[in-house]
Amino acid sequence: MIVKNSLDEVKKRESALKIIKEIINDKGRDSLYDVTGLSGGFIASDEELNLLETYVGPAIFEDELQIVGRKHLGGEKVLAVNRTSSGILASILALVNEGDHVSHFLAEFPAHPSIPRSCAIVGASYDEFIDIDKFTIPDNTSLVVVTGSTMDHKVIDEELFKKVIDMAHEKDIPVLVDDASGARLRTAVFNQAKATELGADLVVTSTDKLMPGPRGGLMAGRKDLIDEIKVKGNQFGLEAQPPLILAMVNGIKNYTEENLIKAIDKKDELFEMA
């Protein structure tokens, strides 16, 4: 199947899920290995599962997520959303107006499509750069986005990372870091600092990427900005529901840098055997 558009992407996923189901129904779960790094997980005890009601769940687990989430990402406050893309959309809805501009610096092209698509929704112009000498922040810029790493383990040099943040802050423009996998890859494998420690105002990560959490998004950063984004998230149904919040808490608790490094080493071994 040749993927030409987003509808083809949906059809491809549906086809893949059908194949997965057939394999598991025929041969059992242990017959299929997920080596994508995106397998995620929903770690929960029976006692915790009994608390997953619409309002009871957040009342119990959101406070704990604030604790473990800030430890994982830094920042003043965290916010759980359905996906990293949901957090990006909510951020742009909250911080970018029609006629504004968004400048995006990343390790390599292309950017995740949720970023330019979100800009298009609000009527903002958008540019992306991989060369710091060509990176520009026009006067009408209201948000700078940085993507810290790629899934094939290419990362932005830490000094370059900080330079982009400093350039934005010189113009009093907030910086959002799309650290979907980078929140773990950059810190555990490349010994870089957390995005918030580098000066970013906001960071969002995917809680199923390189950690045993669910497919969801976790944001952290300045409390005033997180509060604005939370409003937009709630308005458009982008906020995470109780099962995701619980699974995020336990996913972060069960994440270790040592296990990630071992997994990457194992990947290299398998690649050499192929």
PDB file of C-alpha atoms in Angstrom:
ATOM      1  CA  MET A   1       0.000   0.000   0.000  1.00  0.00           C
ATOM      2  CA  ILE A   2       1.358   3.404  -1.002  1.00  0.00           C
ATOM      3  CA  VAL A   3       0.537   6.044   1.612  1.00  0.00           C
ATOM      4  CA  LYS A   4      -0.411   9.280  -0.127  1.00  0.00           C
ATOM      5  CA  ASN A   5      -2.412  11.131   2.528  1.00  0.00           C
ATOM      6  CA  SER A   6      -3.767  11.051   6.075  1.00  0.00           C
ATOM      7  CA  LEU A   7      -6.686   8.817   5.097  1.00  0.00           C
ATOM      8  CA  ASP A   8      -4.200   6.270   3.775  1.00  0.00           C
ATOM      9  CA  GLU A   9      -2.393   6.464   7.121  1.00  0.00           C
ATOM     10  CA  VAL A  10      -5.638   5.576   8.905  1.00  0.00           C
ATOM     11  CA  LYS A  11      -6.272   2.667   6.539  1.00  0.00           C
ATOM     12  CA  LYS A  12      -2.703   1.432   6.991  1.00  0.00           C
ATOM     13  CA  ARG A  13      -3.112   1.444  10.765  1.00  0.00           C
ATOM     14  CA  GLU A  14      -6.433  -0.384  10.570  1.00  0.00           C
ATOM     15  CA  SER A  15      -4.833  -3.014   8.340  1.00  0.00           C
ATOM     16  CA  ALA A  16      -1.881  -3.430  10.713  1.00  0.00           C
ATOM     17  CA  LEU A  17      -4.155  -3.817  13.737  1.00  0.00           C
ATOM     18  CA  LYS A  18      -6.140  -6.489  11.902  1.00  0.00           C
ATOM     19  CA  ILE A  19      -2.942  -8.436  11.227  1.00  0.00           C
ATOM     20  CA  ILE A  20      -1.838  -8.081  14.859  1.00  0.00           C
ATOM     21  CA  LYS A  21      -5.201  -9.356  16.081  1.00  0.00           C
ATOM     22  CA  GLU A  22      -5.064 -12.367  13.768  1.00  0.00           C
ATOM     23  CA  ILE A  23      -1.575 -13.301  14.953  1.00  0.00           C
ATOM     24  CA  ILE A  24      -2.473 -13.024  18.633  1.00  0.00           C
ATOM     25  CA  ASN A  25      -5.784 -14.866  18.247  1.00  0.00           C
ATOM     26  CA  ASP A  26      -4.037 -17.657  16.349  1.00  0.00           C
ATOM     27  CA  LYS A  27      -0.761 -17.994  18.241  1.00  0.00           C
ATOM     28  CA  GLY A  28      -1.158 -16.053  21.513  1.00  0.00           C
ATOM     29  CA  ARG A  29       0.338 -12.818  22.815  1.00  0.00           C
ATOM     30  CA  ASP A  30       3.798 -14.298  23.363  1.00  0.00           C
ATOM     31  CA  SER A  31       4.116 -14.998  19.643  1.00  0.00           C
ATOM     32  CA  LEU A  32       4.496 -11.319  18.747  1.00  0.00           C
ATOM     33  CA  TYR A  33       7.357  -9.030  19.738  1.00  0.00           C
ATOM     34  CA  ASP A  34       6.959  -5.255  19.698  1.00  0.00           C
ATOM     35  CA  VAL A  35      10.346  -3.655  19.021  1.00  0.00           C
ATOM     36  CA  THR A  36       9.066  -0.233  18.005  1.00  0.00           C
ATOM     37  CA  GLY A  37       9.965   1.452  21.287  1.00  0.00           C
ATOM     38  CA  LEU A  38       6.321   2.555  21.343  1.00  0.00           C
ATOM     39  CA  SER A  39       4.722  -0.443  23.021  1.00  0.00           C
ATOM     40  CA  GLY A  40       3.695   1.597  26.061  1.00  0.00           C
ATOM     41  CA  GLY A  41       1.828   0.061  28.946  1.00  0.00           C
ATOM     42  CA  PHE A  42      -0.964   0.408  31.471  1.00  0.00           C
ATOM     43  CA  ILE A  43       0.593  -0.559  34.777  1.00  0.00           C
ATOM     44  CA  ALA A  44      -2.098  -0.620  37.472  1.00  0.00           C
ATOM     45  CA  SER A  45      -3.082  -2.610  40.538  1.00  0.00           C
ATOM     46  CA  ASP A  46      -6.618  -3.913  41.140  1.00  0.00           C
ATOM     47  CA  GLU A  47      -7.034  -1.337  43.893  1.00  0.00           C
ATOM     48  CA  GLU A  48      -6.051   1.480  41.545  1.00  0.00           C
ATOM     49  CA  LEU A  49      -8.347   0.216  38.792  1.00  0.00           C
ATOM     50  CA  ASN A  50     -11.292   0.458  41.170  1.00  0.00           C
ATOM     51  CA  LEU A  51     -10.661   4.215  41.455  1.00  0.00           C
ATOM     52  CA  LEU A  52     -10.896   4.956  37.733  1.00  0.00           C
ATOM     53  CA  GLU A  53     -14.103   6.940  37.827  1.00  0.00           C
ATOM     54  CA  THR A  54     -14.621  10.227  36.004  1.00  0.00           C
ATOM     55  CA  TYR A  55     -13.980  12.456  39.020  1.00  0.00           C
ATOM     56  CA  VAL A  56     -12.545  10.092  41.623  1.00  0.00           C
ATOM     57  CA  GLY A  57      -9.624   9.123  39.381  1.00  0.00           C
ATOM     58  CA  PRO A  58      -8.275  12.637  38.799  1.00  0.00           C
ATOM     59  CA  ALA A  59      -8.882  13.545  42.447  1.00  0.00           C
ATOM     60  CA  ILE A  60      -6.652  10.674  43.531  1.00  0.00           C
ATOM     61  CA  PHE A  61      -3.996  10.506  40.822  1.00  0.00           C
ATOM     62  CA  GLU A  62      -3.484  14.084  39.547  1.00  0.00           C
ATOM     63  CA  ASP A  63      -1.674  15.196  42.704  1.00  0.00           C
ATOM     64  CA  GLU A  64       0.706  12.267  42.412  1.00  0.00           C
ATOM     65  CA  LEU A  65       1.249  13.034  38.744  1.00  0.00           C
ATOM     66  CA  GLN A  66       2.311  16.554  39.723  1.00  0.00           C
ATOM     67  CA  ILE A  67       5.013  15.051  41.925  1.00  0.00           C
ATOM     68  CA  VAL A  68       6.412  12.380  39.603  1.00  0.00           C
ATOM     69  CA  GLY A  69       5.838  14.493  36.483  1.00  0.00           C
ATOM     70  CA  ARG A  70       7.841  17.449  37.789  1.00  0.00           C
ATOM     71  CA  LYS A  71      10.607  15.081  38.824  1.00  0.00           C
ATOM     72  CA  HIS A  72      10.665  13.615  35.309  1.00  0.00           C
ATOM     73  CA  LEU A  73      10.374  16.854  33.307  1.00  0.00           C
ATOM     74  CA  GLY A  74      11.052  19.687  35.737  1.00  0.00           C
ATOM     75  CA  GLY A  75       8.955  22.844  35.634  1.00  0.00           C
ATOM     76  CA  GLU A  76       6.460  24.402  38.014  1.00  0.00           C
ATOM     77  CA  LYS A  77       3.374  22.428  36.978  1.00  0.00           C
ATOM     78  CA  VAL A  78       2.460  19.475  34.782  1.00  0.00           C
ATOM     79  CA  LEU A  79      -0.558  18.759  32.600  1.00  0.00           C
ATOM     80  CA  ALA A  80      -1.707  15.402  31.236  1.00  0.00           C
ATOM     81  CA  VAL A  81      -3.166  15.375  27.728  1.00  0.00           C
ATOM     82  CA  ASN A  82      -4.431  12.698  25.331  1.00  0.00           C
ATOM     83  CA  ARG A  83      -1.291  12.747  23.198  1.00  0.00           C
ATOM     84  CA  THR A  84       1.752  14.906  22.610  1.00  0.00           C
ATOM     85  CA  SER A  85      -0.064  16.231  19.536  1.00  0.00           C
ATOM     86  CA  SER A  86      -2.942  17.267  21.814  1.00  0.00           C
ATOM     87  CA  GLY A  87      -0.536  19.236  23.981  1.00  0.00           C
ATOM     88  CA  ILE A  88       0.966  20.930  20.938  1.00  0.00           C
ATOM     89  CA  LEU A  89      -2.475  21.858  19.621  1.00  0.00           C
ATOM     90  CA  ALA A  90      -3.631  23.156  23.016  1.00  0.00           C
ATOM     91  CA  SER A  91      -0.432  25.208  23.364  1.00  0.00           C
ATOM     92  CA  ILE A  92      -0.840  26.846  19.972  1.00  0.00           C
ATOM     93  CA  LEU A  93      -4.544  27.478  20.568  1.00  0.00           C
ATOM     94  CA  ALA A  94      -3.642  29.185  23.854  1.00  0.00           C
ATOM     95  CA  LEU A  95      -0.532  31.138  22.888  1.00  0.00           C
ATOM     96  CA  VAL A  96      -0.746  31.881  19.158  1.00  0.00           C
ATOM     97  CA  ASN A  97      -3.249  34.187  17.460  1.00  0.00           C
ATOM     98  CA  GLU A  98      -4.291  34.688  13.865  1.00  0.00           C
ATOM     99  CA  GLY A  99      -1.566  36.586  12.028  1.00  0.00           C
ATOM    100  CA  ASP A 100       1.144  35.512  14.481  1.00  0.00           C
ATOM    101  CA  HIS A 101       4.214  33.504  13.518  1.00  0.00           C
ATOM    102  CA  VAL A 102       5.746  30.306  14.903  1.00  0.00           C
ATOM    103  CA  SER A 103       9.439  29.539  14.363  1.00  0.00           C
ATOM    104  CA  HIS A 104      10.544  25.932  14.781  1.00  0.00           C
ATOM    105  CA  PHE A 105      14.095  24.615  15.191  1.00  0.00           C
ATOM    106  CA  LEU A 106      14.687  20.885  14.904  1.00  0.00           C
ATOM    107  CA  ALA A 107      17.419  18.309  14.462  1.00  0.00           C
ATOM    108  CA  GLU A 108      16.312  17.285  10.980  1.00  0.00           C
ATOM    109  CA  PHE A 109      13.397  17.729   8.601  1.00  0.00           C
ATOM    110  CA  PRO A 110      10.487  17.212   8.630  1.00  0.00           C
ATOM    111  CA  ALA A 111       8.717  18.439  11.740  1.00  0.00           C
ATOM    112  CA  HIS A 112       5.920  16.430  13.283  1.00  0.00           C
ATOM    113  CA  PRO A 113       2.854  17.449  11.242  1.00  0.00           C
ATOM    114  CA  SER A 114       0.849  18.379  14.347  1.00  0.00           C
ATOM    115  CA  ILE A 115       2.891  21.574  14.645  1.00  0.00           C
ATOM    116  CA  PRO A 116       2.286  23.159  11.203  1.00  0.00           C
ATOM    117  CA  ARG A 117      -1.279  21.813  11.203  1.00  0.00           C
ATOM    118  CA  SER A 118      -2.006  23.500  14.535  1.00  0.00           C
ATOM    119  CA  CYS A 119      -0.561  26.753  13.202  1.00  0.00           C
ATOM    120  CA  ALA A 120      -2.837  26.505  10.175  1.00  0.00           C
ATOM    121  CA  ILE A 121      -5.879  26.057  12.424  1.00  0.00           C
ATOM    122  CA  VAL A 122      -5.257  29.375  14.195  1.00  0.00           C
ATOM    123  CA  GLY A 123      -4.184  31.195  11.025  1.00  0.00           C
ATOM    124  CA  ALA A 124      -0.525  31.616  11.979  1.00  0.00           C
ATOM    125  CA  SER A 125       2.455  31.531   9.631  1.00  0.00           C
ATOM    126  CA  TYR A 126       5.113  28.905  10.235  1.00  0.00           C
ATOM    127  CA  ASP A 127       8.755  28.216   9.380  1.00  0.00           C
ATOM    128  CA  GLU A 128      11.101  25.406  10.365  1.00  0.00           C
ATOM    129  CA  PHE A 129      14.889  25.341  10.414  1.00  0.00           C
ATOM    130  CA  ILE A 130      17.759  22.914  10.957  1.00  0.00           C
ATOM    131  CA  ASP A 131      20.545  25.469  10.374  1.00  0.00           C
ATOM    132  CA  ILE A 132      21.114  27.932  13.221  1.00  0.00           C
ATOM    133  CA  ASP A 133      22.650  30.430  10.786  1.00  0.00           C
ATOM    134  CA  LYS A 134      19.331  30.567   8.927  1.00  0.00           C
ATOM    135  CA  PHE A 135      17.101  30.498  12.012  1.00  0.00           C
ATOM    136  CA  THR A 136      14.957  33.622  12.286  1.00  0.00           C
ATOM    137  CA  ILE A 137      12.377  34.921  14.739  1.00  0.00           C
ATOM    138  CA  PRO A 138      10.218  37.561  13.010  1.00  0.00           C
ATOM    139  CA  ASP A 139       8.723  40.391  15.043  1.00  0.00           C
ATOM    140  CA  ASN A 140       5.240  38.852  14.950  1.00  0.00           C
ATOM    141  CA  THR A 141       6.445  35.562  16.447  1.00  0.00           C
ATOM    142  CA  SER A 142       4.464  34.474  19.511  1.00  0.00           C
ATOM    143  CA  LEU A 143       5.962  30.998  20.026  1.00  0.00           C
ATOM    144  CA  VAL A 144       9.248  29.255  19.302  1.00  0.00           C
ATOM    145  CA  VAL A 145       9.198  25.464  19.102  1.00  0.00           C
ATOM    146  CA  VAL A 146      12.232  23.217  19.474  1.00  0.00           C
ATOM    147  CA  THR A 147      12.206  19.500  18.715  1.00  0.00           C
ATOM    148  CA  GLY A 148      14.977  18.013  20.805  1.00  0.00           C
ATOM    149  CA  SER A 149      15.526  14.695  19.064  1.00  0.00           C
ATOM    150  CA  THR A 150      14.385  12.290  16.392  1.00  0.00           C
ATOM    151  CA  MET A 151      13.329   8.684  16.808  1.00  0.00           C
ATOM    152  CA  ASP A 152      16.517   7.568  15.025  1.00  0.00           C
ATOM    153  CA  HIS A 153      18.506   9.110  17.891  1.00  0.00           C
ATOM    154  CA  LYS A 154      19.640  12.338  16.278  1.00  0.00           C
ATOM    155  CA  VAL A 155      19.697  15.151  18.839  1.00  0.00           C
ATOM    156  CA  ILE A 156      20.354  18.869  18.853  1.00  0.00           C
ATOM    157  CA  ASP A 157      23.648  19.842  20.456  1.00  0.00           C
ATOM    158  CA  GLU A 158      22.951  21.137  23.959  1.00  0.00           C
ATOM    159  CA  GLU A 159      24.723  24.457  23.417  1.00  0.00           C
ATOM    160  CA  LEU A 160      22.763  24.988  20.211  1.00  0.00           C
ATOM    161  CA  PHE A 161      19.598  24.068  22.095  1.00  0.00           C
ATOM    162  CA  LYS A 162      20.299  26.771  24.674  1.00  0.00           C
ATOM    163  CA  LYS A 163      21.174  29.305  21.977  1.00  0.00           C
ATOM    164  CA  VAL A 164      17.754  28.921  20.341  1.00  0.00           C
ATOM    165  CA  ILE A 165      16.056  29.345  23.720  1.00  0.00           C
ATOM    166  CA  ASP A 166      18.139  32.430  24.489  1.00  0.00           C
ATOM    167  CA  MET A 167      17.316  33.954  21.096  1.00  0.00           C
ATOM    168  CA  ALA A 168      13.606  33.559  21.815  1.00  0.00           C
ATOM    169  CA  HIS A 169      13.849  34.928  25.337  1.00  0.00           C
ATOM    170  CA  GLU A 170      15.715  37.998  24.108  1.00  0.00           C
ATOM    171  CA  LYS A 171      12.430  38.860  22.377  1.00  0.00           C
ATOM    172  CA  ASP A 172      10.284  37.732  25.340  1.00  0.00           C
ATOM    173  CA  ILE A 173       8.880  34.831  23.340  1.00  0.00           C
ATOM    174  CA  PRO A 174       8.051  31.562  25.124  1.00  0.00           C
ATOM    175  CA  VAL A 175       9.692  28.325  24.016  1.00  0.00           C
ATOM    176  CA  LEU A 176       7.872  25.002  23.710  1.00  0.00           C
ATOM    177  CA  VAL A 177      10.041  21.895  23.419  1.00  0.00           C
ATOM    178  CA  ASP A 178       8.586  18.906  21.602  1.00  0.00           C
ATOM    179  CA  ASP A 179      10.526  16.268  23.549  1.00  0.00           C
ATOM    180  CA  ALA A 180       8.315  13.322  22.597  1.00  0.00           C
ATOM    181  CA  SER A 181      11.093  10.786  23.079  1.00  0.00           C
ATOM    182  CA  GLY A 182      13.849  13.286  23.790  1.00  0.00           C
ATOM    183  CA  ALA A 183      12.851  13.783  27.415  1.00  0.00           C
ATOM    184  CA  ARG A 184      14.416  10.358  27.971  1.00  0.00           C
ATOM    185  CA  LEU A 185      16.691   9.891  24.966  1.00  0.00           C
ATOM    186  CA  ARG A 186      18.551  13.181  25.400  1.00  0.00           C
ATOM    187  CA  THR A 187      18.904  12.877  29.163  1.00  0.00           C
ATOM    188  CA  ALA A 188      19.633   9.157  29.557  1.00  0.00           C
ATOM    189  CA  VAL A 189      21.668   8.418  26.442  1.00  0.00           C
ATOM    190  CA  PHE A 190      23.236  11.778  25.560  1.00  0.00           C
ATOM    191  CA  ASN A 191      23.575  13.113  29.121  1.00  0.00           C
ATOM    192  CA  GLN A 192      21.796  16.359  28.302  1.00  0.00           C
ATOM    193  CA  ALA A 193      19.778  18.427  30.758  1.00  0.00           C
ATOM    194  CA  LYS A 194      16.000  18.487  30.933  1.00  0.00           C
ATOM    195  CA  ALA A 195      14.401  20.996  28.565  1.00  0.00           C
ATOM    196  CA  THR A 196      13.176  23.089  31.492  1.00  0.00           C
ATOM    197  CA  GLU A 197      16.696  23.122  32.941  1.00  0.00           C
ATOM    198  CA  LEU A 198      17.930  24.520  29.635  1.00  0.00           C
ATOM    199  CA  GLY A 199      15.467  27.383  30.010  1.00  0.00           C
ATOM    200  CA  ALA A 200      12.453  26.171  28.030  1.00  0.00           C
ATOM    201  CA  ASP A 201       9.134  27.583  29.210  1.00  0.00           C
ATOM    202  CA  LEU A 202       7.202  24.468  28.207  1.00  0.00           C
ATOM    203  CA  VAL A 203       7.960  20.869  27.320  1.00  0.00           C
ATOM    204  CA  VAL A 204       5.747  18.032  26.155  1.00  0.00           C
ATOM    205  CA  THR A 205       6.664  14.350  26.008  1.00  0.00           C
ATOM    206  CA  SER A 206       5.007  11.147  24.834  1.00  0.00           C
ATOM    207  CA  THR A 207       4.508   8.826  27.780  1.00  0.00           C
ATOM    208  CA  ASP A 208       4.699   5.676  25.651  1.00  0.00           C
ATOM    209  CA  LYS A 209       7.993   6.499  23.951  1.00  0.00           C
ATOM    210  CA  LEU A 210      11.014   4.795  25.503  1.00  0.00           C
ATOM    211  CA  MET A 211       9.145   4.267  28.781  1.00  0.00           C
ATOM    212  CA  PRO A 212       6.449   1.861  30.100  1.00  0.00           C
ATOM    213  CA  GLY A 213       3.589   4.348  30.014  1.00  0.00           C
ATOM    214  CA  PRO A 214       0.412   4.780  27.956  1.00  0.00           C
ATOM    215  CA  ARG A 215       0.064   6.547  24.638  1.00  0.00           C
ATOM    216  CA  GLY A 216      -0.484  10.012  26.021  1.00  0.00           C
ATOM    217  CA  GLY A 217       1.172  13.378  26.444  1.00  0.00           C
ATOM    218  CA  LEU A 218       2.640  14.998  29.526  1.00  0.00           C
ATOM    219  CA  MET A 219       3.393  18.714  29.593  1.00  0.00           C
ATOM    220  CA  ALA A 220       5.437  20.676  32.116  1.00  0.00           C
ATOM    221  CA  GLY A 221       6.663  24.214  32.514  1.00  0.00           C
ATOM    222  CA  ARG A 222       5.674  27.648  33.712  1.00  0.00           C
ATOM    223  CA  LYS A 223       2.528  27.535  35.813  1.00  0.00           C
ATOM    224  CA  ASP A 224       0.953  30.559  34.131  1.00  0.00           C
ATOM    225  CA  LEU A 225       1.363  29.046  30.667  1.00  0.00           C
ATOM    226  CA  ILE A 226       0.289  25.563  31.739  1.00  0.00           C
ATOM    227  CA  ASP A 227      -2.889  27.058  33.205  1.00  0.00           C
ATOM    228  CA  GLU A 228      -3.695  28.807  29.903  1.00  0.00           C
ATOM    229  CA  ILE A 229      -3.060  25.615  27.970  1.00  0.00           C
ATOM    230  CA  LYS A 230      -5.163  23.599  30.407  1.00  0.00           C
ATOM    231  CA  VAL A 231      -8.123  25.892  29.715  1.00  0.00           C
ATOM    232  CA  LYS A 232      -7.857  25.248  25.971  1.00  0.00           C
ATOM    233  CA  GLY A 233      -7.338  21.547  26.530  1.00  0.00           C
ATOM    234  CA  ASN A 234     -10.510  21.312  28.581  1.00  0.00           C
ATOM    235  CA  GLN A 235     -12.469  23.393  26.074  1.00  0.00           C
ATOM    236  CA  PHE A 236     -11.645  21.037  23.219  1.00  0.00           C
ATOM    237  CA  GLY A 237     -11.538  17.694  25.041  1.00  0.00           C
ATOM    238  CA  LEU A 238      -7.767  17.300  24.777  1.00  0.00           C
ATOM    239  CA  GLU A 239      -7.188  16.511  28.447  1.00  0.00           C
ATOM    240  CA  ALA A 240      -6.169  13.029  29.583  1.00  0.00           C
ATOM    241  CA  GLN A 241      -8.802  10.873  31.265  1.00  0.00           C
ATOM    242  CA  PRO A 242      -8.332   8.925  34.547  1.00  0.00           C
ATOM    243  CA  PRO A 243      -6.916   5.689  33.035  1.00  0.00           C
ATOM    244  CA  LEU A 244      -4.214   7.646  31.215  1.00  0.00           C
ATOM    245  CA  ILE A 245      -3.339   9.685  34.291  1.00  0.00           C
ATOM    246  CA  LEU A 246      -2.944   6.562  36.426  1.00  0.00           C
ATOM    247  CA  ALA A 247      -0.884   4.803  33.769  1.00  0.00           C
ATOM    248  CA  MET A 248       1.337   7.880  33.394  1.00  0.00           C
ATOM    249  CA  VAL A 249       2.028   7.921  37.127  1.00  0.00           C
ATOM    250  CA  ASN A 250       3.009   4.264  37.172  1.00  0.00           C
ATOM    251  CA  GLY A 251       4.870   4.475  33.876  1.00  0.00           C
ATOM    252  CA  ILE A 252       7.098   7.238  35.220  1.00  0.00           C
ATOM    253  CA  LYS A 253       7.608   5.357  38.484  1.00  0.00           C
ATOM    254  CA  ASN A 254       8.742   2.273  36.566  1.00  0.00           C
ATOM    255  CA  TYR A 255      11.005   4.132  34.147  1.00  0.00           C
ATOM    256  CA  THR A 256      14.752   3.967  34.717  1.00  0.00           C
ATOM    257  CA  GLU A 257      17.575   5.315  32.599  1.00  0.00           C
ATOM    258  CA  GLU A 258      19.412   2.029  33.093  1.00  0.00           C
ATOM    259  CA  ASN A 259      16.612   0.002  31.492  1.00  0.00           C
ATOM    260  CA  LEU A 260      16.467   2.384  28.537  1.00  0.00           C
ATOM    261  CA  ILE A 261      20.197   2.105  27.923  1.00  0.00           C
ATOM    262  CA  LYS A 262      19.982  -1.703  28.142  1.00  0.00           C
ATOM    263  CA  ALA A 263      17.115  -1.706  25.638  1.00  0.00           C
ATOM    264  CA  ILE A 264      19.095   0.412  23.175  1.00  0.00           C
ATOM    265  CA  ASP A 265      22.110  -1.877  23.568  1.00  0.00           C
ATOM    266  CA  LYS A 266      19.862  -4.869  22.902  1.00  0.00           C
ATOM    267  CA  LYS A 267      18.520  -3.136  19.798  1.00  0.00           C
ATOM    268  CA  ASP A 268      22.066  -2.716  18.513  1.00  0.00           C
ATOM    269  CA  GLU A 269      22.757  -6.410  19.141  1.00  0.00           C
ATOM    270  CA  LEU A 270      19.634  -7.451  17.228  1.00  0.00           C
ATOM    271  CA  PHE A 271      20.542  -5.127  14.358  1.00  0.00           C
ATOM    272  CA  GLU A 272      23.975  -6.725  14.069  1.00  0.00           C
ATOM    273  CA  MET A 273      22.374 -10.184  14.011  1.00  0.00           C
ATOM    274  CA  ALA A 274      19.933  -9.259  11.234  1.00  0.00           C
TER     275      ALA A 274
END
